[in-house]
Amino acid sequence: MSIKAAKASDRTGEADLHDRPVVEMRRRGACPALAAPMPTGDGLLVRLRPADGALTLSQFASLARSAAAHGNGILEITARGNLQIRGLRAETVGQLAADIDAAGITVPEGPAIETSPLHGIDPEEISDPAAMEMALRSTLHDLLASPRLAPKLSLVVDGGGSFGLSALSADIRVVAQSHTDWLVAINGDGETATPVAIGPAEAAISAVGEILSLLATFGRGRRARDIDLALLRVRFPAMDGIRSIASRAAGPLAGLHRLENSKTILGVRPEFGQMRASDLVALLDLAKARGATGIRLAPGRGFYLIGLSADTVPAIQIAAAGHGFSTQPGENSEHIAACAGAGACGSAFYETRALARRLIAVAPALFDGSLTLHLSGCPKGCAHARPALTLTGSAEGYGLILNGLAADLPDERISGGRIDFAIERLARTIEDNKDAGESTAACLTRLGATGVSKALRQE
C-alpha cells in the first residue's frame, strides 16, 4: 500500500496523511512510523521500511533530498536494516510523505516485515521471501493492521541462501525449508526461536495468522514471549515434532561480494549507521554513473549496491570513504552502536561519533569482536536495545556500564574532564589483564565492576 493509503494507527475516520497537519506523538518504545512519528531530542523521527527493503538509486537519492528539505538532513539505517529520518517537524511530515509518494516508494502499513536483503538475487536462496511477504500482507491485512498488536511487533521472512537472517531476533519467524515448505517459529533468532508449524505457504500463512490472533486477543503491547507454551501446544499440537533446517547468518556486510552467478554487489555501511543527506546523494550519483542499478537495505546498519561491475568497485570504495561510508570488512566501527549524539540530538550530552573515533584510535583492545560498544548520549539508549559495554551521557559526565543497557545504573561514573584518561586506563587494564586466548568480553567479566572501577580510579 502506498503512503497515500496509510492511515494513522489506532484511529479511524481520519483524512489521509497528506491532509493531516497534526502529528500524533507516540510514546517512547513505540515504532515511529510515518503516520505517527516519535518526538526525540532533535525533532520528530520517522522509521520506515520500503516494500521488500528495496529502492532504486533515484528513489534513495530523492528520499535523502527530502530528508534534508524537511528534516535536519540526517538519515540512519538501524541494526535491523530499517531507515530513519531525523529532525522533522509536525508541519513537514506530510511533505516528506508526499515526496515519498512522488518518488514511487511503497511503504506498507502495519508492522515492518524484514526480508532477506538479497532476495531474488542470491542464487543460493531457497525460496522467495518477497513473495511470502506480499502473501502475508494480502491474506492477513486486517490482522496486521490491528491496533491491538504491539507497535514494535517484529516479523522476519528468511528465504535462506548465503545472506540469511538467522541472527535477527523476531516475534514471528517464517523461514524457507525447501522450495515449497516454510517453518514458522516465535520469540527468538534462528537458533532460539520456538518452532510451531511447518508446511506449504498457505499453511505457514495460516499459522502466522493464528499467532497474530492470539497476540491481538492478549491486548496491545503483548509480544510473542508472552504466549504460554501450553497454549501454543493446544493451538499447534504437532509443534514438538518439528525438525527444522537452520538458515545461515549473513557474514560481514561491508565489502565486495561475488555471488555464485558471477554478479557483484558492494556492501556499504554509513559510519556508525548514520549519514548526511548530501554525502548519500553524492555516493548514489557516482554509483549510478558507474552502473549500479539498485539498493537493498540490510541488517547491520547498511545497504548493498546492486549491479556494479567488479572493475568499478575500487573507485566507488575510495569515494565512499571520503563521504563517511565504510566499504571494507572488519573495520572497528562495525562493533560500535552510536546514537545521533550531541549536535544532532538535543537530548544527548556528548558527541558520540567523536568519542567513537577516539576509542578506535586509543583503545584497540576493545575491538576484538567479542563485544559491542554502545555509545549513548543519554540514558534512553536509542541506538542499541541489548546489553553491551555502554557509555551513557548525563549532565555530570559519563556512566560506564560493563554489560547492560543505557538506562541501567552505571558501574562507574566518570566526570566529563576525565573521559580521555578513563578510556586509556580501561584499554591498558584490558591489555595488562587478558590471559592468553581470552577475549576482551571475558576479561571484563572476570574483572567485574570492582576490578574495572579500581583501575579507572588509579592515577
Tab-separated table of C-alpha atoms in Angstrom:
chain	number	residue	atom	x	y	z
A	1	MET	CA	0.000	0.000	0.000
A	2	SER	CA	1.307	3.448	-0.823
A	3	ILE	CA	1.691	6.300	1.610
A	4	LYS	CA	-1.477	7.832	0.205
A	5	ALA	CA	-3.418	4.903	1.600
A	6	ALA	CA	-1.724	4.823	5.010
A	7	LYS	CA	-3.917	5.943	7.879
A	8	ALA	CA	-2.902	6.985	11.353
A	9	SER	CA	-2.771	3.906	13.539
A	10	ASP	CA	-5.180	3.433	16.447
A	11	ARG	CA	-7.802	5.805	14.992
A	12	THR	CA	-10.376	5.592	12.226
A	13	GLY	CA	-12.218	8.050	10.042
A	14	GLU	CA	-9.296	10.452	9.610
A	15	ALA	CA	-8.014	12.062	6.435
A	16	ASP	CA	-5.037	10.779	4.518
A	17	LEU	CA	-1.608	11.611	5.879
A	18	HIS	CA	-1.087	14.377	3.308
A	19	ASP	CA	-4.194	16.183	4.583
A	20	ARG	CA	-3.336	15.877	8.252
A	21	PRO	CA	-1.136	18.679	9.631
A	22	VAL	CA	-1.319	17.464	13.231
A	23	VAL	CA	1.064	14.617	14.013
A	24	GLU	CA	0.173	12.048	16.648
A	25	MET	CA	3.007	11.834	19.198
A	26	ARG	CA	3.910	8.290	20.129
A	27	ARG	CA	5.251	7.052	23.423
A	28	ARG	CA	8.901	6.009	23.529
A	29	GLY	CA	9.228	2.349	22.710
A	30	ALA	CA	6.593	2.552	20.016
A	31	CYS	CA	7.504	2.158	16.377
A	32	PRO	CA	7.810	5.666	14.866
A	33	ALA	CA	6.058	5.081	11.562
A	34	LEU	CA	5.194	7.797	9.070
A	35	ALA	CA	1.666	8.060	10.393
A	36	ALA	CA	2.857	8.601	13.962
A	37	PRO	CA	6.421	9.996	14.269
A	38	MET	CA	8.251	9.928	17.581
A	39	PRO	CA	9.492	13.082	19.313
A	40	THR	CA	13.228	12.987	20.018
A	41	GLY	CA	15.832	15.492	21.076
A	42	ASP	CA	16.251	16.827	17.531
A	43	GLY	CA	12.609	16.944	16.460
A	44	LEU	CA	10.434	14.163	15.127
A	45	LEU	CA	11.842	10.847	13.965
A	46	VAL	CA	10.258	8.636	11.326
A	47	ARG	CA	11.223	4.998	10.810
A	48	LEU	CA	10.166	3.290	7.602
A	49	ARG	CA	10.850	0.182	5.609
A	50	PRO	CA	10.195	0.311	1.862
A	51	ALA	CA	8.500	-2.745	0.426
A	52	ASP	CA	10.994	-5.639	0.236
A	53	GLY	CA	13.698	-3.314	1.625
A	54	ALA	CA	14.438	-2.374	-1.987
A	55	LEU	CA	14.918	1.039	-3.618
A	56	THR	CA	16.218	2.358	-6.892
A	57	LEU	CA	19.171	4.719	-6.635
A	58	SER	CA	16.955	7.591	-7.757
A	59	GLN	CA	14.405	6.773	-5.060
A	60	PHE	CA	17.050	6.651	-2.345
A	61	ALA	CA	18.507	9.960	-3.522
A	62	SER	CA	15.033	11.535	-3.584
A	63	LEU	CA	14.466	10.318	-0.039
A	64	ALA	CA	17.773	11.854	1.050
A	65	ARG	CA	16.941	15.201	-0.538
A	66	SER	CA	13.552	15.165	1.150
A	67	ALA	CA	15.203	14.409	4.487
A	68	ALA	CA	17.395	17.474	4.010
A	69	ALA	CA	14.481	19.683	2.951
A	70	HIS	CA	12.030	18.632	5.650
A	71	GLY	CA	14.276	17.319	8.444
A	72	ASN	CA	17.816	18.006	9.581
A	73	GLY	CA	19.410	16.019	6.768
A	74	ILE	CA	20.449	13.075	8.948
A	75	LEU	CA	19.426	9.577	7.885
A	76	GLU	CA	20.151	6.385	9.776
A	77	ILE	CA	19.970	2.685	8.996
A	78	THR	CA	19.087	0.589	12.021
A	79	ALA	CA	20.544	-2.711	13.150
A	80	ARG	CA	17.533	-4.401	11.537
A	81	GLY	CA	18.001	-2.628	8.208
A	82	ASN	CA	15.214	-0.084	8.536
A	83	LEU	CA	15.559	3.568	7.564
A	84	GLN	CA	15.218	6.509	9.967
A	85	ILE	CA	14.843	10.193	9.074
A	86	ARG	CA	15.568	12.707	11.821
A	87	GLY	CA	14.785	16.310	12.677
A	88	LEU	CA	11.303	16.530	11.175
A	89	ARG	CA	8.623	18.951	12.381
A	90	ALA	CA	4.893	18.398	12.642
A	91	GLU	CA	4.279	20.553	9.583
A	92	THR	CA	6.925	18.790	7.449
A	93	VAL	CA	5.981	15.135	7.998
A	94	GLY	CA	3.207	15.343	5.400
A	95	GLN	CA	5.623	16.967	2.936
A	96	LEU	CA	8.049	14.079	3.440
A	97	ALA	CA	5.214	11.618	2.845
A	98	ALA	CA	4.251	13.446	-0.368
A	99	ASP	CA	7.851	13.247	-1.598
A	100	ILE	CA	7.949	9.519	-0.826
A	101	ASP	CA	4.788	9.004	-2.843
A	102	ALA	CA	6.099	11.125	-5.716
A	103	ALA	CA	9.257	9.003	-5.839
A	104	GLY	CA	7.147	5.867	-6.222
A	105	ILE	CA	8.317	4.403	-2.915
A	106	THR	CA	5.838	1.998	-1.339
A	107	VAL	CA	5.835	1.748	2.455
A	108	PRO	CA	3.386	-0.948	3.575
A	109	GLU	CA	1.216	-0.129	6.554
A	110	GLY	CA	1.347	-2.289	9.652
A	111	PRO	CA	4.410	-3.909	11.206
A	112	ALA	CA	7.670	-3.968	9.295
A	113	ILE	CA	8.364	-7.378	7.771
A	114	GLU	CA	12.084	-7.846	7.311
A	115	THR	CA	13.118	-9.994	4.361
A	116	SER	CA	16.435	-11.417	3.224
A	117	PRO	CA	18.241	-8.412	1.722
A	118	LEU	CA	19.309	-10.118	-1.493
A	119	HIS	CA	16.001	-11.778	-2.304
A	120	GLY	CA	15.725	-12.595	-5.973
A	121	ILE	CA	19.471	-12.055	-6.467
A	122	ASP	CA	21.161	-14.630	-4.260
A	123	PRO	CA	21.447	-17.814	-6.345
A	124	GLU	CA	21.548	-19.913	-3.147
A	125	GLU	CA	18.191	-18.614	-1.983
A	126	ILE	CA	15.783	-21.453	-1.158
A	127	SER	CA	12.514	-19.620	-1.772
A	128	ASP	CA	11.372	-16.061	-2.449
A	129	PRO	CA	10.775	-14.110	0.810
A	130	ALA	CA	9.433	-11.076	-1.056
A	131	ALA	CA	6.585	-13.159	-2.459
A	132	MET	CA	5.897	-14.552	1.006
A	133	GLU	CA	5.825	-11.033	2.475
A	134	MET	CA	3.329	-9.967	-0.178
A	135	ALA	CA	1.153	-13.013	0.538
A	136	LEU	CA	1.249	-12.386	4.291
A	137	ARG	CA	0.234	-8.755	3.869
A	138	SER	CA	-2.538	-9.608	1.424
A	139	THR	CA	-4.021	-12.539	3.339
A	140	LEU	CA	-3.567	-11.156	6.862
A	141	HIS	CA	-4.120	-7.487	6.078
A	142	ASP	CA	-6.752	-6.860	8.765
A	143	LEU	CA	-4.800	-8.695	11.462
A	144	LEU	CA	-1.555	-6.918	10.641
A	145	ALA	CA	-3.361	-3.578	10.799
A	146	SER	CA	-4.936	-4.337	14.186
A	147	PRO	CA	-4.331	-1.589	16.767
A	148	ARG	CA	-4.212	-4.326	19.396
A	149	LEU	CA	-0.838	-5.569	18.185
A	150	ALA	CA	2.316	-4.289	19.865
A	151	PRO	CA	3.746	-1.272	17.989
A	152	LYS	CA	7.178	-2.897	17.760
A	153	LEU	CA	5.970	-6.361	16.787
A	154	SER	CA	8.697	-7.882	14.612
A	155	LEU	CA	8.335	-10.328	11.737
A	156	VAL	CA	11.145	-11.878	9.708
A	157	VAL	CA	10.794	-13.753	6.414
A	158	ASP	CA	14.032	-15.575	5.636
A	159	GLY	CA	14.390	-17.105	2.192
A	160	GLY	CA	17.667	-18.787	3.082
A	161	GLY	CA	20.750	-18.549	0.928
A	162	SER	CA	24.096	-17.014	1.717
A	163	PHE	CA	22.629	-13.821	3.216
A	164	GLY	CA	20.191	-15.284	5.735
A	165	LEU	CA	18.586	-13.595	8.727
A	166	SER	CA	19.264	-16.156	11.444
A	167	ALA	CA	20.998	-13.523	13.586
A	168	LEU	CA	17.863	-11.365	13.766
A	169	SER	CA	15.533	-11.968	16.668
A	170	ALA	CA	11.809	-11.614	15.993
A	171	ASP	CA	8.382	-12.245	17.446
A	172	ILE	CA	7.487	-14.331	14.394
A	173	ARG	CA	9.930	-16.003	12.003
A	174	VAL	CA	8.963	-17.526	8.648
A	175	VAL	CA	11.931	-19.442	7.237
A	176	ALA	CA	12.194	-21.289	3.922
A	177	GLN	CA	12.895	-25.016	4.376
A	178	SER	CA	12.526	-26.061	0.751
A	179	HIS	CA	11.147	-24.616	-2.458
A	180	THR	CA	7.631	-25.332	-1.169
A	181	ASP	CA	7.788	-25.536	2.629
A	182	TRP	CA	8.184	-22.826	5.281
A	183	LEU	CA	8.879	-23.045	9.003
A	184	VAL	CA	7.033	-20.729	11.418
A	185	ALA	CA	8.718	-20.067	14.769
A	186	ILE	CA	8.266	-17.489	17.511
A	187	ASN	CA	10.264	-15.462	20.000
A	188	GLY	CA	13.902	-15.656	19.099
A	189	ASP	CA	16.573	-15.814	16.440
A	190	GLY	CA	17.454	-18.659	14.118
A	191	GLU	CA	18.750	-20.769	16.999
A	192	THR	CA	16.494	-19.830	19.905
A	193	ALA	CA	13.035	-19.366	18.340
A	194	THR	CA	10.399	-21.993	19.123
A	195	PRO	CA	9.091	-23.820	16.003
A	196	VAL	CA	5.296	-24.088	15.895
A	197	ALA	CA	4.390	-25.100	12.341
A	198	ILE	CA	5.878	-26.242	9.051
A	199	GLY	CA	4.329	-26.712	5.644
A	200	PRO	CA	3.439	-25.050	2.329
A	201	ALA	CA	2.992	-21.300	2.074
A	202	GLU	CA	-0.740	-21.460	2.785
A	203	ALA	CA	-0.174	-23.436	5.993
A	204	ALA	CA	2.594	-21.081	7.109
A	205	ILE	CA	0.415	-18.032	6.494
A	206	SER	CA	-2.406	-19.643	8.463
A	207	ALA	CA	-0.022	-20.306	11.366
A	208	VAL	CA	1.157	-16.696	11.355
A	209	GLY	CA	-2.471	-15.590	11.382
A	210	GLU	CA	-3.138	-17.822	14.401
A	211	ILE	CA	-0.240	-16.247	16.293
A	212	LEU	CA	-1.328	-12.716	15.382
A	213	SER	CA	-4.852	-13.507	16.541
A	214	LEU	CA	-3.500	-14.723	19.873
A	215	LEU	CA	-1.453	-11.574	20.335
A	216	ALA	CA	-4.390	-9.353	19.410
A	217	THR	CA	-6.549	-11.203	21.944
A	218	PHE	CA	-3.956	-10.637	24.673
A	219	GLY	CA	-4.057	-6.896	24.045
A	220	ARG	CA	-1.808	-4.086	22.923
A	221	GLY	CA	1.801	-4.336	23.947
A	222	ARG	CA	1.990	-8.117	24.302
A	223	ARG	CA	4.724	-9.920	22.417
A	224	ALA	CA	5.404	-13.492	21.345
A	225	ARG	CA	7.358	-14.098	24.541
A	226	ASP	CA	4.073	-13.662	26.433
A	227	ILE	CA	2.393	-16.654	24.768
A	228	ASP	CA	2.226	-19.569	27.193
A	229	LEU	CA	3.844	-22.762	25.910
A	230	ALA	CA	0.862	-24.861	26.958
A	231	LEU	CA	-1.461	-22.637	24.943
A	232	LEU	CA	0.857	-22.949	21.954
A	233	ARG	CA	0.674	-26.735	22.139
A	234	VAL	CA	-3.115	-26.566	22.137
A	235	ARG	CA	-3.101	-24.389	19.018
A	236	PHE	CA	-0.217	-26.257	17.342
A	237	PRO	CA	-0.363	-29.887	18.572
A	238	ALA	CA	2.363	-31.061	16.150
A	239	MET	CA	4.911	-28.429	17.174
A	240	ASP	CA	7.085	-30.686	19.348
A	241	GLY	CA	7.765	-32.990	16.420
A	242	ILE	CA	9.077	-30.295	14.077
A	243	ARG	CA	12.641	-30.619	12.841
A	244	SER	CA	13.832	-27.516	11.064
A	245	ILE	CA	16.719	-26.583	8.791
A	246	ALA	CA	18.519	-23.593	10.256
A	247	SER	CA	19.284	-20.742	7.882
A	248	ARG	CA	22.729	-19.246	7.666
A	249	ALA	CA	23.688	-15.980	9.288
A	250	ALA	CA	24.940	-13.316	6.920
A	251	GLY	CA	28.634	-12.561	7.021
A	252	PRO	CA	30.129	-9.057	7.255
A	253	LEU	CA	28.008	-6.548	5.357
A	254	ALA	CA	30.723	-4.166	4.158
A	255	GLY	CA	32.904	-5.091	1.216
A	256	LEU	CA	32.805	-6.682	-2.210
A	257	HIS	CA	30.698	-9.819	-2.528
A	258	ARG	CA	30.734	-12.104	-5.555
A	259	LEU	CA	27.711	-14.334	-5.907
A	260	GLU	CA	27.759	-17.776	-7.482
A	261	ASN	CA	26.158	-16.416	-10.643
A	262	SER	CA	29.154	-14.033	-11.042
A	263	LYS	CA	27.135	-10.999	-10.021
A	264	THR	CA	28.915	-8.395	-7.911
A	265	ILE	CA	27.421	-6.468	-5.012
A	266	LEU	CA	29.044	-3.916	-2.726
A	267	GLY	CA	28.130	-3.716	0.942
A	268	VAL	CA	28.182	-0.159	2.296
A	269	ARG	CA	27.957	0.911	5.948
A	270	PRO	CA	27.458	4.553	6.922
A	271	GLU	CA	29.841	5.370	9.748
A	272	PHE	CA	28.062	4.129	12.903
A	273	GLY	CA	24.869	3.734	10.860
A	274	GLN	CA	24.380	7.473	10.306
A	275	MET	CA	24.818	9.607	7.174
A	276	ARG	CA	24.283	13.123	5.950
A	277	ALA	CA	21.900	13.503	3.040
A	278	SER	CA	24.497	15.348	0.957
A	279	ASP	CA	27.042	12.522	1.398
A	280	LEU	CA	24.481	9.895	0.486
A	281	VAL	CA	23.354	11.752	-2.646
A	282	ALA	CA	26.958	12.202	-3.782
A	283	LEU	CA	27.685	8.485	-3.359
A	284	LEU	CA	24.476	7.444	-5.114
A	285	ASP	CA	25.134	9.780	-8.047
A	286	LEU	CA	28.583	8.273	-8.543
A	287	ALA	CA	27.325	4.703	-8.161
A	288	LYS	CA	24.554	5.324	-10.686
A	289	ALA	CA	27.070	6.777	-13.146
A	290	ARG	CA	29.195	3.638	-12.700
A	291	GLY	CA	26.305	1.307	-13.484
A	292	ALA	CA	24.656	0.494	-10.140
A	293	THR	CA	21.008	-0.399	-10.606
A	294	GLY	CA	19.524	-0.841	-7.144
A	295	ILE	CA	19.726	-0.596	-3.372
A	296	ARG	CA	18.897	-3.210	-0.765
A	297	LEU	CA	18.709	-2.105	2.847
A	298	ALA	CA	20.326	-4.689	5.112
A	299	PRO	CA	20.626	-5.659	8.772
A	300	GLY	CA	23.867	-4.417	10.266
A	301	ARG	CA	23.193	-0.704	9.641
A	302	GLY	CA	23.979	-0.615	5.950
A	303	PHE	CA	22.910	-1.369	2.399
A	304	TYR	CA	24.012	-3.194	-0.718
A	305	LEU	CA	24.710	-1.544	-4.054
A	306	ILE	CA	23.479	-3.843	-6.812
A	307	GLY	CA	24.625	-4.004	-10.426
A	308	LEU	CA	28.214	-2.730	-10.247
A	309	SER	CA	30.824	-4.405	-12.394
A	310	ALA	CA	33.883	-5.581	-10.468
A	311	ASP	CA	36.220	-3.114	-12.185
A	312	THR	CA	34.200	-0.111	-10.976
A	313	VAL	CA	34.213	-1.133	-7.300
A	314	PRO	CA	37.639	0.283	-6.262
A	315	ALA	CA	36.693	3.810	-7.378
A	316	ILE	CA	33.363	3.554	-5.549
A	317	GLN	CA	35.147	2.377	-2.404
A	318	ILE	CA	37.551	5.325	-2.451
A	319	ALA	CA	34.735	7.810	-2.997
A	320	ALA	CA	32.600	6.166	-0.300
A	321	ALA	CA	35.350	6.531	2.298
A	322	GLY	CA	35.563	10.239	1.514
A	323	HIS	CA	31.860	10.625	2.295
A	324	GLY	CA	31.944	8.750	5.606
A	325	PHE	CA	30.989	5.272	4.401
A	326	SER	CA	32.789	2.015	5.093
A	327	THR	CA	33.086	-0.494	2.267
A	328	GLN	CA	35.751	-2.740	3.792
A	329	PRO	CA	35.001	-5.663	6.113
A	330	GLY	CA	36.496	-5.916	9.572
A	331	GLU	CA	36.628	-2.236	10.472
A	332	ASN	CA	36.411	-1.441	14.177
A	333	SER	CA	33.406	0.805	13.627
A	334	GLU	CA	31.348	-2.356	12.981
A	335	HIS	CA	31.453	-3.063	16.709
A	336	ILE	CA	30.141	0.358	17.804
A	337	ALA	CA	26.474	1.261	18.185
A	338	ALA	CA	26.301	5.048	18.496
A	339	CYS	CA	23.233	7.274	18.735
A	340	ALA	CA	22.979	10.601	16.925
A	341	GLY	CA	24.766	12.368	19.799
A	342	ALA	CA	25.131	15.999	20.771
A	343	GLY	CA	24.931	18.350	17.831
A	344	ALA	CA	22.336	16.133	16.175
A	345	CYS	CA	20.059	15.350	19.123
A	346	GLY	CA	19.111	17.802	21.849
A	347	SER	CA	18.819	15.016	24.429
A	348	ALA	CA	22.447	13.926	24.092
A	349	PHE	CA	25.151	15.110	26.477
A	350	TYR	CA	28.197	14.262	24.363
A	351	GLU	CA	29.277	13.831	20.745
A	352	THR	CA	29.054	10.091	20.323
A	353	ARG	CA	30.741	9.881	16.943
A	354	ALA	CA	33.730	11.948	18.082
A	355	LEU	CA	34.142	9.698	21.114
A	356	ALA	CA	33.808	6.615	18.908
A	357	ARG	CA	36.717	7.767	16.745
A	358	ARG	CA	38.749	8.460	19.879
A	359	LEU	CA	38.078	4.970	21.196
A	360	ILE	CA	39.085	3.373	17.913
A	361	ALA	CA	42.337	5.337	17.953
A	362	VAL	CA	43.465	4.768	21.544
A	363	ALA	CA	41.685	1.617	22.744
A	364	PRO	CA	42.228	-1.131	20.128
A	365	ALA	CA	41.889	-3.764	22.871
A	366	LEU	CA	38.139	-3.118	22.884
A	367	PHE	CA	37.731	-4.237	19.283
A	368	ASP	CA	38.496	-7.933	19.171
A	369	GLY	CA	34.928	-8.664	18.056
A	370	SER	CA	33.798	-10.170	21.344
A	371	LEU	CA	31.566	-7.293	22.404
A	372	THR	CA	29.535	-4.358	21.178
A	373	LEU	CA	30.395	-0.889	22.440
A	374	HIS	CA	27.244	1.187	22.892
A	375	LEU	CA	27.735	4.955	22.957
A	376	SER	CA	24.526	6.569	24.158
A	377	GLY	CA	24.338	10.337	24.533
A	378	CYS	CA	21.639	9.983	27.194
A	379	PRO	CA	20.039	7.166	29.223
A	380	LYS	CA	17.380	6.440	26.591
A	381	GLY	CA	19.629	4.052	24.683
A	382	CYS	CA	18.062	4.578	21.252
A	383	ALA	CA	20.912	3.028	19.275
A	384	HIS	CA	21.100	-0.384	20.924
A	385	ALA	CA	18.442	-2.378	22.753
A	386	ARG	CA	20.636	-5.190	24.063
A	387	PRO	CA	23.208	-5.401	26.871
A	388	ALA	CA	26.610	-4.094	25.819
A	389	LEU	CA	29.658	-2.275	27.108
A	390	THR	CA	27.872	1.041	27.404
A	391	LEU	CA	28.945	4.654	27.884
A	392	THR	CA	25.941	6.839	28.601
A	393	GLY	CA	25.898	10.620	28.950
A	394	SER	CA	24.453	12.809	31.686
A	395	ALA	CA	24.814	16.366	32.943
A	396	GLU	CA	27.521	15.133	35.339
A	397	GLY	CA	29.581	13.321	32.703
A	398	TYR	CA	29.538	9.669	31.707
A	399	GLY	CA	28.282	6.392	33.091
A	400	LEU	CA	30.152	3.174	32.309
A	401	ILE	CA	28.008	0.034	32.268
A	402	LEU	CA	30.023	-3.132	31.750
A	403	ASN	CA	27.242	-5.307	30.392
A	404	GLY	CA	23.868	-3.626	30.331
A	405	LEU	CA	21.538	-1.044	28.886
A	406	ALA	CA	21.917	2.724	28.862
A	407	ALA	CA	19.082	3.017	31.390
A	408	ASP	CA	20.862	0.782	33.923
A	409	LEU	CA	22.718	2.168	36.933
A	410	PRO	CA	26.367	2.763	35.943
A	411	ASP	CA	29.080	0.526	37.327
A	412	GLU	CA	31.337	3.590	37.347
A	413	ARG	CA	30.732	7.310	36.919
A	414	ILE	CA	33.262	9.380	35.006
A	415	SER	CA	33.372	13.168	35.087
A	416	GLY	CA	33.427	14.863	31.708
A	417	GLY	CA	37.012	16.043	32.007
A	418	ARG	CA	38.313	12.563	32.803
A	419	ILE	CA	36.877	10.660	29.868
A	420	ASP	CA	40.122	10.528	27.849
A	421	PHE	CA	42.010	9.296	30.919
A	422	ALA	CA	39.317	6.704	31.593
A	423	ILE	CA	39.425	5.400	28.028
A	424	GLU	CA	43.194	4.994	28.095
A	425	ARG	CA	43.107	3.411	31.558
A	426	LEU	CA	40.390	0.937	30.511
A	427	ALA	CA	42.362	-0.079	27.430
A	428	ARG	CA	45.550	-0.536	29.457
A	429	THR	CA	43.698	-2.560	32.097
A	430	ILE	CA	42.417	-4.952	29.450
A	431	GLU	CA	45.829	-5.295	27.832
A	432	ASP	CA	47.529	-5.932	31.189
A	433	ASN	CA	44.971	-8.439	32.471
A	434	LYS	CA	43.905	-10.505	29.466
A	435	ASP	CA	45.011	-14.108	29.692
A	436	ALA	CA	46.326	-15.894	26.628
A	437	GLY	CA	43.427	-16.653	24.311
A	438	GLU	CA	40.958	-14.709	26.452
A	439	SER	CA	38.538	-12.320	24.770
A	440	THR	CA	38.004	-8.731	25.877
A	441	ALA	CA	34.437	-9.537	26.907
A	442	ALA	CA	35.600	-12.462	29.043
A	443	CYS	CA	38.351	-10.351	30.598
A	444	LEU	CA	35.915	-7.590	31.589
A	445	THR	CA	33.522	-10.171	33.018
A	446	ARG	CA	36.301	-11.686	35.095
A	447	LEU	CA	37.495	-8.308	36.359
A	448	GLY	CA	33.944	-7.286	37.155
A	449	ALA	CA	32.710	-3.869	38.235
A	450	THR	CA	35.021	-3.805	41.257
A	451	GLY	CA	38.167	-4.502	39.262
A	452	VAL	CA	37.335	-2.051	36.488
A	453	SER	CA	36.329	0.717	38.925
A	454	LYS	CA	39.575	0.268	40.855
A	455	ALA	CA	41.599	0.540	37.650
A	456	LEU	CA	39.786	3.662	36.468
A	457	ARG	CA	40.331	5.439	39.778
A	458	GLN	CA	44.077	4.888	39.848
A	459	GLU	CA	46.229	7.831	38.846
